[in-house]
Amino acid sequence: MIPEDHPRYRSLMARERIADGVRSGMVVIEGASAHGRGEAFDYLLGEKSSASAKRAEKTAAAFLLAGFRTVISVNGNTAALAAAEIRDLAEASGAAVEINLFHRTDVRMETITAHLKANGVTVLEGTAERLLPLSHDRALCLRDGIYAADVVLVPLEDGDRCEALVAMGKTVITIDLNPLSRTAQTATLTIVDELTRALPNITRACREQNPETGEQLIADHDNHRLLYAALQTMQETLTDAMD
Ligand code: ATP
């Protein structure tokens, strides 16, 4: 039992959810390693949402609300860490939820679907087809889900699929603590923030944002500027630590 007043409470709880996810078969062991990479970058952000991340989250809400067919793509880590936050965002934005896994097995798909449903998420189901130009199993998706979407939110994505989705002409929003990853560099919009902080911020913006503000955020969007700001925040943390 981790006491709530522990200075690293949130981080330790997230680790526990990932470990539970590994034990239940939702998270692959490689996913635990990817989580660790995220944690390291979060340290450099001071484990809080920066001003540029908050702007990115509002812009993500604008893209989701303006989309015709919007889908949130969920993998094992995302399901283990943030099932309730995914439910709230899907409700607030009107986006559908589809499971997409790199290490795909029927059992994992079923375990993750059951976990999401138990948390109140409506999950798109059907026969996945190999519709994305990728050689691995992330190519599998639903024809009326990710394949048909004009806007896709892909938290904790790998670079190949992000690139493929962008090449298909989709607006791709990612949440990735590493501003240097191929995903972060390729997406239409990169939110450099921790998943469980980012999702509620996007949900809140979906609930509060008026259409004029959304249009302006989309018109002014510049992903290079967001990535630069994230790197600057990390650089400031390092500089302060060296003083
Ligand atoms: P790429 O293929 O895009 O270069 P990668 O090989 O690092 O990236 P993955 O191993 O799939 O891709 O890792 C997913 C990414 O998710 C990592 O960059 C990591 O920093 C980030 N990440 C992990 N956990 C979280 C989290 N809780 N919140 C936000 N980002 C996270």
PDB file of C-alpha atoms and ligand atoms in Angstrom:
ATOM      1  CA  MET A   1       0.000   0.000   0.000  1.00  0.00           C
ATOM      2  CA  ILE A   2       1.477   3.344  -1.067  1.00  0.00           C
ATOM      3  CA  PRO A   3       0.589   6.205   1.343  1.00  0.00           C
ATOM      4  CA  GLU A   4      -1.066   9.171  -0.413  1.00  0.00           C
ATOM      5  CA  ASP A   5       1.349  11.637   1.163  1.00  0.00           C
ATOM      6  CA  HIS A   6       4.362   9.886  -0.334  1.00  0.00           C
ATOM      7  CA  PRO A   7       6.221  12.488  -2.441  1.00  0.00           C
ATOM      8  CA  ARG A   8       6.269  10.101  -5.403  1.00  0.00           C
ATOM      9  CA  TYR A   9       2.698   8.852  -4.922  1.00  0.00           C
ATOM     10  CA  ARG A  10       1.442   9.415  -8.496  1.00  0.00           C
ATOM     11  CA  SER A  11       4.540   7.942 -10.051  1.00  0.00           C
ATOM     12  CA  LEU A  12       4.483   4.882  -7.786  1.00  0.00           C
ATOM     13  CA  MET A  13       0.772   4.330  -8.414  1.00  0.00           C
ATOM     14  CA  ALA A  14       1.374   4.463 -12.157  1.00  0.00           C
ATOM     15  CA  ARG A  15       4.153   1.879 -11.796  1.00  0.00           C
ATOM     16  CA  GLU A  16       1.796  -0.299  -9.797  1.00  0.00           C
ATOM     17  CA  ARG A  17      -0.851  -0.059 -12.543  1.00  0.00           C
ATOM     18  CA  ILE A  18       1.728  -1.036 -15.165  1.00  0.00           C
ATOM     19  CA  ALA A  19       2.912  -3.960 -13.003  1.00  0.00           C
ATOM     20  CA  ASP A  20      -0.708  -5.081 -12.443  1.00  0.00           C
ATOM     21  CA  GLY A  21      -1.212  -4.759 -16.200  1.00  0.00           C
ATOM     22  CA  VAL A  22       1.754  -7.061 -16.824  1.00  0.00           C
ATOM     23  CA  ARG A  23       0.351  -9.584 -14.340  1.00  0.00           C
ATOM     24  CA  SER A  24      -3.117  -9.543 -15.934  1.00  0.00           C
ATOM     25  CA  GLY A  25      -1.726  -9.791 -19.465  1.00  0.00           C
ATOM     26  CA  MET A  26      -2.796  -6.306 -20.629  1.00  0.00           C
ATOM     27  CA  VAL A  27       0.721  -4.873 -20.685  1.00  0.00           C
ATOM     28  CA  VAL A  28       3.643  -6.608 -22.349  1.00  0.00           C
ATOM     29  CA  ILE A  29       7.010  -6.496 -20.607  1.00  0.00           C
ATOM     30  CA  GLU A  30       8.291  -4.197 -23.374  1.00  0.00           C
ATOM     31  CA  GLY A  31       5.507  -1.802 -22.319  1.00  0.00           C
ATOM     32  CA  ALA A  32       7.014  -1.594 -18.833  1.00  0.00           C
ATOM     33  CA  SER A  33      10.281  -0.516 -20.417  1.00  0.00           C
ATOM     34  CA  ALA A  34       8.539   2.139 -22.551  1.00  0.00           C
ATOM     35  CA  HIS A  35       6.903   3.442 -19.353  1.00  0.00           C
ATOM     36  CA  GLY A  36      10.337   3.833 -17.766  1.00  0.00           C
ATOM     37  CA  ARG A  37      11.528   5.923 -20.696  1.00  0.00           C
ATOM     38  CA  GLY A  38       8.512   8.172 -20.204  1.00  0.00           C
ATOM     39  CA  GLU A  39       9.218   8.549 -16.474  1.00  0.00           C
ATOM     40  CA  ALA A  40      12.747   9.773 -17.176  1.00  0.00           C
ATOM     41  CA  PHE A  41      11.478  12.533 -19.450  1.00  0.00           C
ATOM     42  CA  ASP A  42       8.766  13.438 -16.945  1.00  0.00           C
ATOM     43  CA  TYR A  43      11.466  14.134 -14.365  1.00  0.00           C
ATOM     44  CA  LEU A  44      12.850  16.734 -16.751  1.00  0.00           C
ATOM     45  CA  LEU A  45       9.412  18.354 -16.935  1.00  0.00           C
ATOM     46  CA  GLY A  46       9.227  18.551 -13.127  1.00  0.00           C
ATOM     47  CA  GLU A  47       6.340  16.032 -13.332  1.00  0.00           C
ATOM     48  CA  LYS A  48       3.852  18.764 -14.175  1.00  0.00           C
ATOM     49  CA  SER A  49       2.055  20.032 -17.260  1.00  0.00           C
ATOM     50  CA  SER A  50       4.033  22.912 -18.773  1.00  0.00           C
ATOM     51  CA  ALA A  51       2.352  25.981 -20.278  1.00  0.00           C
ATOM     52  CA  SER A  52       3.080  24.690 -23.791  1.00  0.00           C
ATOM     53  CA  ALA A  53       1.617  21.256 -22.917  1.00  0.00           C
ATOM     54  CA  LYS A  54      -1.548  22.948 -21.665  1.00  0.00           C
ATOM     55  CA  ARG A  55      -1.800  24.843 -24.936  1.00  0.00           C
ATOM     56  CA  ALA A  56      -1.250  21.584 -26.872  1.00  0.00           C
ATOM     57  CA  GLU A  57      -4.037  19.942 -24.824  1.00  0.00           C
ATOM     58  CA  LYS A  58      -6.474  22.759 -25.686  1.00  0.00           C
ATOM     59  CA  THR A  59      -5.488  22.455 -29.341  1.00  0.00           C
ATOM     60  CA  ALA A  60      -6.059  18.683 -29.179  1.00  0.00           C
ATOM     61  CA  ALA A  61      -9.576  19.342 -27.888  1.00  0.00           C
ATOM     62  CA  ALA A  62     -10.159  21.733 -30.786  1.00  0.00           C
ATOM     63  CA  PHE A  63      -9.047  19.126 -33.356  1.00  0.00           C
ATOM     64  CA  LEU A  64     -11.171  16.409 -31.722  1.00  0.00           C
ATOM     65  CA  LEU A  65     -14.276  18.608 -31.608  1.00  0.00           C
ATOM     66  CA  ALA A  66     -13.780  19.732 -35.232  1.00  0.00           C
ATOM     67  CA  GLY A  67     -13.249  16.212 -36.623  1.00  0.00           C
ATOM     68  CA  PHE A  68     -15.898  14.315 -38.565  1.00  0.00           C
ATOM     69  CA  ARG A  69     -14.809  10.825 -37.498  1.00  0.00           C
ATOM     70  CA  THR A  70     -12.515  10.859 -34.478  1.00  0.00           C
ATOM     71  CA  VAL A  71     -10.953   7.806 -32.862  1.00  0.00           C
ATOM     72  CA  ILE A  72      -8.862   7.305 -29.734  1.00  0.00           C
ATOM     73  CA  SER A  73      -6.433   4.431 -30.329  1.00  0.00           C
ATOM     74  CA  VAL A  74      -5.727   2.527 -27.117  1.00  0.00           C
ATOM     75  CA  ASN A  75      -2.811   0.179 -26.409  1.00  0.00           C
ATOM     76  CA  GLY A  76      -2.027  -1.913 -23.326  1.00  0.00           C
ATOM     77  CA  ASN A  77      -0.179   0.784 -21.364  1.00  0.00           C
ATOM     78  CA  THR A  78      -2.908   3.345 -22.039  1.00  0.00           C
ATOM     79  CA  ALA A  79      -5.636   0.934 -20.930  1.00  0.00           C
ATOM     80  CA  ALA A  80      -3.740  -0.015 -17.762  1.00  0.00           C
ATOM     81  CA  LEU A  81      -2.947   3.584 -16.799  1.00  0.00           C
ATOM     82  CA  ALA A  82      -5.989   5.533 -17.864  1.00  0.00           C
ATOM     83  CA  ALA A  83      -9.174   3.551 -18.634  1.00  0.00           C
ATOM     84  CA  ALA A  84     -11.422   5.985 -16.729  1.00  0.00           C
ATOM     85  CA  GLU A  85      -9.733   9.014 -18.302  1.00  0.00           C
ATOM     86  CA  ILE A  86     -10.283   7.481 -21.772  1.00  0.00           C
ATOM     87  CA  ARG A  87     -13.991   7.002 -20.961  1.00  0.00           C
ATOM     88  CA  ASP A  88     -14.328  10.654 -19.905  1.00  0.00           C
ATOM     89  CA  LEU A  89     -12.517  11.952 -22.984  1.00  0.00           C
ATOM     90  CA  ALA A  90     -14.559   9.765 -25.347  1.00  0.00           C
ATOM     91  CA  GLU A  91     -17.752  11.115 -23.762  1.00  0.00           C
ATOM     92  CA  ALA A  92     -16.650  14.755 -23.828  1.00  0.00           C
ATOM     93  CA  SER A  93     -15.244  14.710 -27.365  1.00  0.00           C
ATOM     94  CA  GLY A  94     -17.582  12.237 -29.080  1.00  0.00           C
ATOM     95  CA  ALA A  95     -14.583  10.147 -30.210  1.00  0.00           C
ATOM     96  CA  ALA A  96     -14.830   6.381 -30.659  1.00  0.00           C
ATOM     97  CA  VAL A  97     -12.334   4.057 -28.944  1.00  0.00           C
ATOM     98  CA  GLU A  98     -10.433   1.337 -30.815  1.00  0.00           C
ATOM     99  CA  ILE A  99      -7.786  -1.006 -29.437  1.00  0.00           C
ATOM    100  CA  ASN A 100      -4.590  -1.242 -31.470  1.00  0.00           C
ATOM    101  CA  LEU A 101      -1.651  -3.355 -30.302  1.00  0.00           C
ATOM    102  CA  PHE A 102       1.899  -3.923 -31.490  1.00  0.00           C
ATOM    103  CA  HIS A 103       2.097  -7.273 -29.679  1.00  0.00           C
ATOM    104  CA  ARG A 104      -1.365  -8.432 -30.721  1.00  0.00           C
ATOM    105  CA  THR A 105      -2.950 -11.693 -29.567  1.00  0.00           C
ATOM    106  CA  ASP A 106      -6.632 -12.585 -29.247  1.00  0.00           C
ATOM    107  CA  VAL A 107      -6.218 -13.063 -25.503  1.00  0.00           C
ATOM    108  CA  ARG A 108      -4.675  -9.609 -25.031  1.00  0.00           C
ATOM    109  CA  MET A 109      -7.366  -7.996 -27.160  1.00  0.00           C
ATOM    110  CA  GLU A 110     -10.033  -9.680 -25.011  1.00  0.00           C
ATOM    111  CA  THR A 111      -8.350  -8.782 -21.708  1.00  0.00           C
ATOM    112  CA  ILE A 112      -7.993  -5.113 -22.676  1.00  0.00           C
ATOM    113  CA  THR A 113     -11.533  -4.937 -24.081  1.00  0.00           C
ATOM    114  CA  ALA A 114     -12.920  -6.375 -20.829  1.00  0.00           C
ATOM    115  CA  HIS A 115     -10.895  -3.927 -18.715  1.00  0.00           C
ATOM    116  CA  LEU A 116     -12.048  -0.923 -20.763  1.00  0.00           C
ATOM    117  CA  LYS A 117     -15.671  -2.051 -20.684  1.00  0.00           C
ATOM    118  CA  ALA A 118     -15.496  -2.589 -16.902  1.00  0.00           C
ATOM    119  CA  ASN A 119     -14.455   1.078 -16.701  1.00  0.00           C
ATOM    120  CA  GLY A 120     -17.427   2.253 -18.750  1.00  0.00           C
ATOM    121  CA  VAL A 121     -15.667   2.622 -22.124  1.00  0.00           C
ATOM    122  CA  THR A 122     -17.612   1.755 -25.277  1.00  0.00           C
ATOM    123  CA  VAL A 123     -15.111  -0.130 -27.440  1.00  0.00           C
ATOM    124  CA  LEU A 124     -15.347  -0.450 -31.230  1.00  0.00           C
ATOM    125  CA  GLU A 125     -15.412  -4.126 -32.097  1.00  0.00           C
ATOM    126  CA  GLY A 126     -15.435  -6.038 -35.360  1.00  0.00           C
ATOM    127  CA  THR A 127     -13.071  -7.790 -37.726  1.00  0.00           C
ATOM    128  CA  ALA A 128      -9.773  -5.953 -38.005  1.00  0.00           C
ATOM    129  CA  GLU A 129      -8.217  -5.810 -41.472  1.00  0.00           C
ATOM    130  CA  ARG A 130      -4.652  -5.127 -42.563  1.00  0.00           C
ATOM    131  CA  LEU A 131      -5.394  -1.599 -43.789  1.00  0.00           C
ATOM    132  CA  LEU A 132      -2.323   0.428 -42.809  1.00  0.00           C
ATOM    133  CA  PRO A 133       0.897   0.239 -44.838  1.00  0.00           C
ATOM    134  CA  LEU A 134       2.931  -1.495 -42.097  1.00  0.00           C
ATOM    135  CA  SER A 135       4.494  -4.936 -41.959  1.00  0.00           C
ATOM    136  CA  HIS A 136       3.669  -5.588 -38.273  1.00  0.00           C
ATOM    137  CA  ASP A 137       0.320  -6.137 -36.554  1.00  0.00           C
ATOM    138  CA  ARG A 138      -0.318  -2.464 -35.881  1.00  0.00           C
ATOM    139  CA  ALA A 139      -1.440  -2.478 -39.542  1.00  0.00           C
ATOM    140  CA  LEU A 140      -4.621  -4.192 -38.352  1.00  0.00           C
ATOM    141  CA  CYS A 141      -7.523  -1.842 -37.768  1.00  0.00           C
ATOM    142  CA  LEU A 142     -11.250  -1.491 -38.263  1.00  0.00           C
ATOM    143  CA  ARG A 143     -12.513  -0.184 -41.607  1.00  0.00           C
ATOM    144  CA  ASP A 144     -15.097   2.064 -39.927  1.00  0.00           C
ATOM    145  CA  GLY A 145     -12.725   2.969 -37.073  1.00  0.00           C
ATOM    146  CA  ILE A 146      -9.140   4.186 -37.393  1.00  0.00           C
ATOM    147  CA  TYR A 147      -9.119   3.588 -41.163  1.00  0.00           C
ATOM    148  CA  ALA A 148     -12.089   5.920 -41.730  1.00  0.00           C
ATOM    149  CA  ALA A 149     -11.049   8.524 -39.156  1.00  0.00           C
ATOM    150  CA  ASP A 150      -9.937  12.023 -40.108  1.00  0.00           C
ATOM    151  CA  VAL A 151      -8.599  12.717 -36.592  1.00  0.00           C
ATOM    152  CA  VAL A 152      -6.848  10.062 -34.487  1.00  0.00           C
ATOM    153  CA  LEU A 153      -5.495  10.387 -30.949  1.00  0.00           C
ATOM    154  CA  VAL A 154      -2.657   7.914 -30.510  1.00  0.00           C
ATOM    155  CA  PRO A 155      -1.202   8.125 -26.997  1.00  0.00           C
ATOM    156  CA  LEU A 156       2.147   6.367 -26.432  1.00  0.00           C
ATOM    157  CA  GLU A 157       2.553   5.566 -30.106  1.00  0.00           C
ATOM    158  CA  ASP A 158       5.435   4.081 -32.064  1.00  0.00           C
ATOM    159  CA  GLY A 159       6.972   6.119 -34.826  1.00  0.00           C
ATOM    160  CA  ASP A 160       6.158   3.803 -37.751  1.00  0.00           C
ATOM    161  CA  ARG A 161       2.427   3.849 -37.283  1.00  0.00           C
ATOM    162  CA  CYS A 162       2.345   7.558 -36.551  1.00  0.00           C
ATOM    163  CA  GLU A 163       4.154   8.172 -39.843  1.00  0.00           C
ATOM    164  CA  ALA A 164       1.766   5.832 -41.717  1.00  0.00           C
ATOM    165  CA  LEU A 165      -1.322   7.571 -40.302  1.00  0.00           C
ATOM    166  CA  VAL A 166       0.043  11.014 -41.192  1.00  0.00           C
ATOM    167  CA  ALA A 167       0.879   9.781 -44.723  1.00  0.00           C
ATOM    168  CA  MET A 168      -2.764   8.686 -45.064  1.00  0.00           C
ATOM    169  CA  GLY A 169      -3.762  12.329 -44.602  1.00  0.00           C
ATOM    170  CA  LYS A 170      -5.083  12.039 -41.048  1.00  0.00           C
ATOM    171  CA  THR A 171      -4.660  14.588 -38.290  1.00  0.00           C
ATOM    172  CA  VAL A 172      -2.590  12.630 -35.766  1.00  0.00           C
ATOM    173  CA  ILE A 173      -2.464  13.778 -32.144  1.00  0.00           C
ATOM    174  CA  THR A 174      -0.028  12.028 -29.838  1.00  0.00           C
ATOM    175  CA  ILE A 175       0.796  12.166 -26.143  1.00  0.00           C
ATOM    176  CA  ASP A 176       4.482  11.438 -25.685  1.00  0.00           C
ATOM    177  CA  LEU A 177       6.819  12.567 -22.917  1.00  0.00           C
ATOM    178  CA  ASN A 178       9.798  12.250 -25.241  1.00  0.00           C
ATOM    179  CA  PRO A 179       9.900  15.261 -27.576  1.00  0.00           C
ATOM    180  CA  LEU A 180      12.720  13.598 -29.532  1.00  0.00           C
ATOM    181  CA  SER A 181      10.866  10.392 -30.429  1.00  0.00           C
ATOM    182  CA  ARG A 182       9.971   9.724 -34.062  1.00  0.00           C
ATOM    183  CA  THR A 183       6.317   9.869 -33.051  1.00  0.00           C
ATOM    184  CA  ALA A 184       6.705  13.274 -31.414  1.00  0.00           C
ATOM    185  CA  GLN A 185       8.570  14.588 -34.440  1.00  0.00           C
ATOM    186  CA  THR A 186       6.080  13.196 -36.998  1.00  0.00           C
ATOM    187  CA  ALA A 187       2.643  13.790 -35.472  1.00  0.00           C
ATOM    188  CA  THR A 188       0.435  16.703 -36.480  1.00  0.00           C
ATOM    189  CA  LEU A 189       0.153  17.667 -32.816  1.00  0.00           C
ATOM    190  CA  THR A 190       2.424  16.428 -30.024  1.00  0.00           C
ATOM    191  CA  ILE A 191       1.429  16.774 -26.397  1.00  0.00           C
ATOM    192  CA  VAL A 192       4.614  16.464 -24.362  1.00  0.00           C
ATOM    193  CA  ASP A 193       2.964  15.560 -21.069  1.00  0.00           C
ATOM    194  CA  GLU A 194       2.218  12.517 -18.950  1.00  0.00           C
ATOM    195  CA  LEU A 195      -0.812  10.536 -20.138  1.00  0.00           C
ATOM    196  CA  THR A 196      -2.871  10.741 -16.919  1.00  0.00           C
ATOM    197  CA  ARG A 197      -2.304  14.516 -16.669  1.00  0.00           C
ATOM    198  CA  ALA A 198      -2.890  15.155 -20.374  1.00  0.00           C
ATOM    199  CA  LEU A 199      -6.172  13.261 -20.840  1.00  0.00           C
ATOM    200  CA  PRO A 200      -8.191  15.137 -18.141  1.00  0.00           C
ATOM    201  CA  ASN A 201      -6.843  18.451 -19.467  1.00  0.00           C
ATOM    202  CA  ILE A 202      -8.083  17.596 -22.986  1.00  0.00           C
ATOM    203  CA  THR A 203     -11.429  16.457 -21.554  1.00  0.00           C
ATOM    204  CA  ARG A 204     -11.848  19.698 -19.606  1.00  0.00           C
ATOM    205  CA  ALA A 205     -11.038  21.733 -22.719  1.00  0.00           C
ATOM    206  CA  CYS A 206     -13.585  19.722 -24.742  1.00  0.00           C
ATOM    207  CA  ARG A 207     -16.234  20.604 -22.169  1.00  0.00           C
ATOM    208  CA  GLU A 208     -15.338  24.287 -21.881  1.00  0.00           C
ATOM    209  CA  GLN A 209     -14.093  25.367 -25.302  1.00  0.00           C
ATOM    210  CA  ASN A 210     -16.219  27.474 -27.630  1.00  0.00           C
ATOM    211  CA  PRO A 211     -15.943  26.914 -31.425  1.00  0.00           C
ATOM    212  CA  GLU A 212     -14.281  30.314 -32.114  1.00  0.00           C
ATOM    213  CA  THR A 213     -11.476  29.588 -29.635  1.00  0.00           C
ATOM    214  CA  GLY A 214     -11.065  26.135 -31.187  1.00  0.00           C
ATOM    215  CA  GLU A 215     -10.808  27.543 -34.720  1.00  0.00           C
ATOM    216  CA  GLN A 216      -8.168  30.040 -33.570  1.00  0.00           C
ATOM    217  CA  LEU A 217      -6.106  27.351 -31.794  1.00  0.00           C
ATOM    218  CA  ILE A 218      -6.134  25.205 -34.953  1.00  0.00           C
ATOM    219  CA  ALA A 219      -5.239  28.168 -37.187  1.00  0.00           C
ATOM    220  CA  ASP A 220      -2.315  29.142 -34.922  1.00  0.00           C
ATOM    221  CA  HIS A 221      -1.061  25.570 -34.405  1.00  0.00           C
ATOM    222  CA  ASP A 222       2.669  25.062 -34.990  1.00  0.00           C
ATOM    223  CA  ASN A 223       4.006  21.687 -33.784  1.00  0.00           C
ATOM    224  CA  HIS A 224       7.633  22.713 -34.139  1.00  0.00           C
ATOM    225  CA  ARG A 225       7.002  25.566 -31.697  1.00  0.00           C
ATOM    226  CA  LEU A 226       5.404  23.156 -29.176  1.00  0.00           C
ATOM    227  CA  LEU A 227       8.323  20.724 -29.386  1.00  0.00           C
ATOM    228  CA  TYR A 228      10.823  23.570 -29.031  1.00  0.00           C
ATOM    229  CA  ALA A 229       8.991  24.831 -25.930  1.00  0.00           C
ATOM    230  CA  ALA A 230       9.011  21.343 -24.371  1.00  0.00           C
ATOM    231  CA  LEU A 231      12.748  20.998 -24.964  1.00  0.00           C
ATOM    232  CA  GLN A 232      13.279  24.459 -23.501  1.00  0.00           C
ATOM    233  CA  THR A 233      11.390  23.456 -20.312  1.00  0.00           C
ATOM    234  CA  MET A 234      13.615  20.391 -19.989  1.00  0.00           C
ATOM    235  CA  GLN A 235      16.738  22.460 -20.601  1.00  0.00           C
ATOM    236  CA  GLU A 236      15.683  24.921 -17.870  1.00  0.00           C
ATOM    237  CA  THR A 237      15.252  22.035 -15.391  1.00  0.00           C
ATOM    238  CA  LEU A 238      18.770  20.861 -16.158  1.00  0.00           C
ATOM    239  CA  THR A 239      20.227  24.365 -15.987  1.00  0.00           C
ATOM    240  CA  ASP A 240      18.529  25.047 -12.627  1.00  0.00           C
ATOM    241  CA  ALA A 241      19.869  21.754 -11.267  1.00  0.00           C
ATOM    242  CA  MET A 242      23.414  22.725 -12.236  1.00  0.00           C
ATOM    243  CA  ASP A 243      23.270  26.132 -10.481  1.00  0.00           C
TER     244      ASP A 243
HETATM  245  P1  ATP B   1       9.434   6.226 -31.543  1.00  0.00           P
HETATM  246  O1  ATP B   1       9.203   4.930 -32.288  1.00  0.00           O
HETATM  247  O2  ATP B   1       8.318   7.189 -31.732  1.00  0.00           O
HETATM  248  O3  ATP B   1      10.785   6.857 -31.748  1.00  0.00           O
HETATM  249  P2  ATP B   1       9.730   4.819 -29.028  1.00  0.00           P
HETATM  250  O4  ATP B   1      10.524   3.763 -29.675  1.00  0.00           O
HETATM  251  O5  ATP B   1      10.276   5.432 -27.768  1.00  0.00           O
HETATM  252  O6  ATP B   1       9.369   6.010 -29.969  1.00  0.00           O
HETATM  253  P3  ATP B   1       7.766   3.336 -27.700  1.00  0.00           P
HETATM  254  O7  ATP B   1       8.805   2.430 -27.182  1.00  0.00           O
HETATM  255  O8  ATP B   1       6.522   2.768 -28.272  1.00  0.00           O
HETATM  256  O9  ATP B   1       8.280   4.310 -28.771  1.00  0.00           O
HETATM  257  O10 ATP B   1       7.457   4.292 -26.458  1.00  0.00           O
HETATM  258  C1  ATP B   1       6.354   5.073 -26.334  1.00  0.00           C
HETATM  259  C2  ATP B   1       6.672   6.476 -25.911  1.00  0.00           C
HETATM  260  O11 ATP B   1       5.736   6.816 -24.905  1.00  0.00           O
HETATM  261  C3  ATP B   1       8.055   6.760 -25.322  1.00  0.00           C
HETATM  262  O12 ATP B   1       8.622   7.808 -26.067  1.00  0.00           O
HETATM  263  C4  ATP B   1       7.806   7.264 -23.894  1.00  0.00           C
HETATM  264  O13 ATP B   1       8.585   8.397 -23.630  1.00  0.00           O
HETATM  265  C5  ATP B   1       6.349   7.632 -23.925  1.00  0.00           C
HETATM  266  N1  ATP B   1       5.644   7.362 -22.671  1.00  0.00           N
HETATM  267  C6  ATP B   1       5.708   6.242 -21.900  1.00  0.00           C
HETATM  268  N2  ATP B   1       4.871   6.338 -20.853  1.00  0.00           N
HETATM  269  C7  ATP B   1       4.233   7.526 -20.969  1.00  0.00           C
HETATM  270  C8  ATP B   1       3.220   8.189 -20.220  1.00  0.00           C
HETATM  271  N3  ATP B   1       2.692   7.651 -19.114  1.00  0.00           N
HETATM  272  N4  ATP B   1       2.789   9.403 -20.648  1.00  0.00           N
HETATM  273  C9  ATP B   1       3.289   9.950 -21.772  1.00  0.00           C
HETATM  274  N5  ATP B   1       4.256   9.377 -22.524  1.00  0.00           N
HETATM  275  C10 ATP B   1       4.722   8.182 -22.141  1.00  0.00           C
END
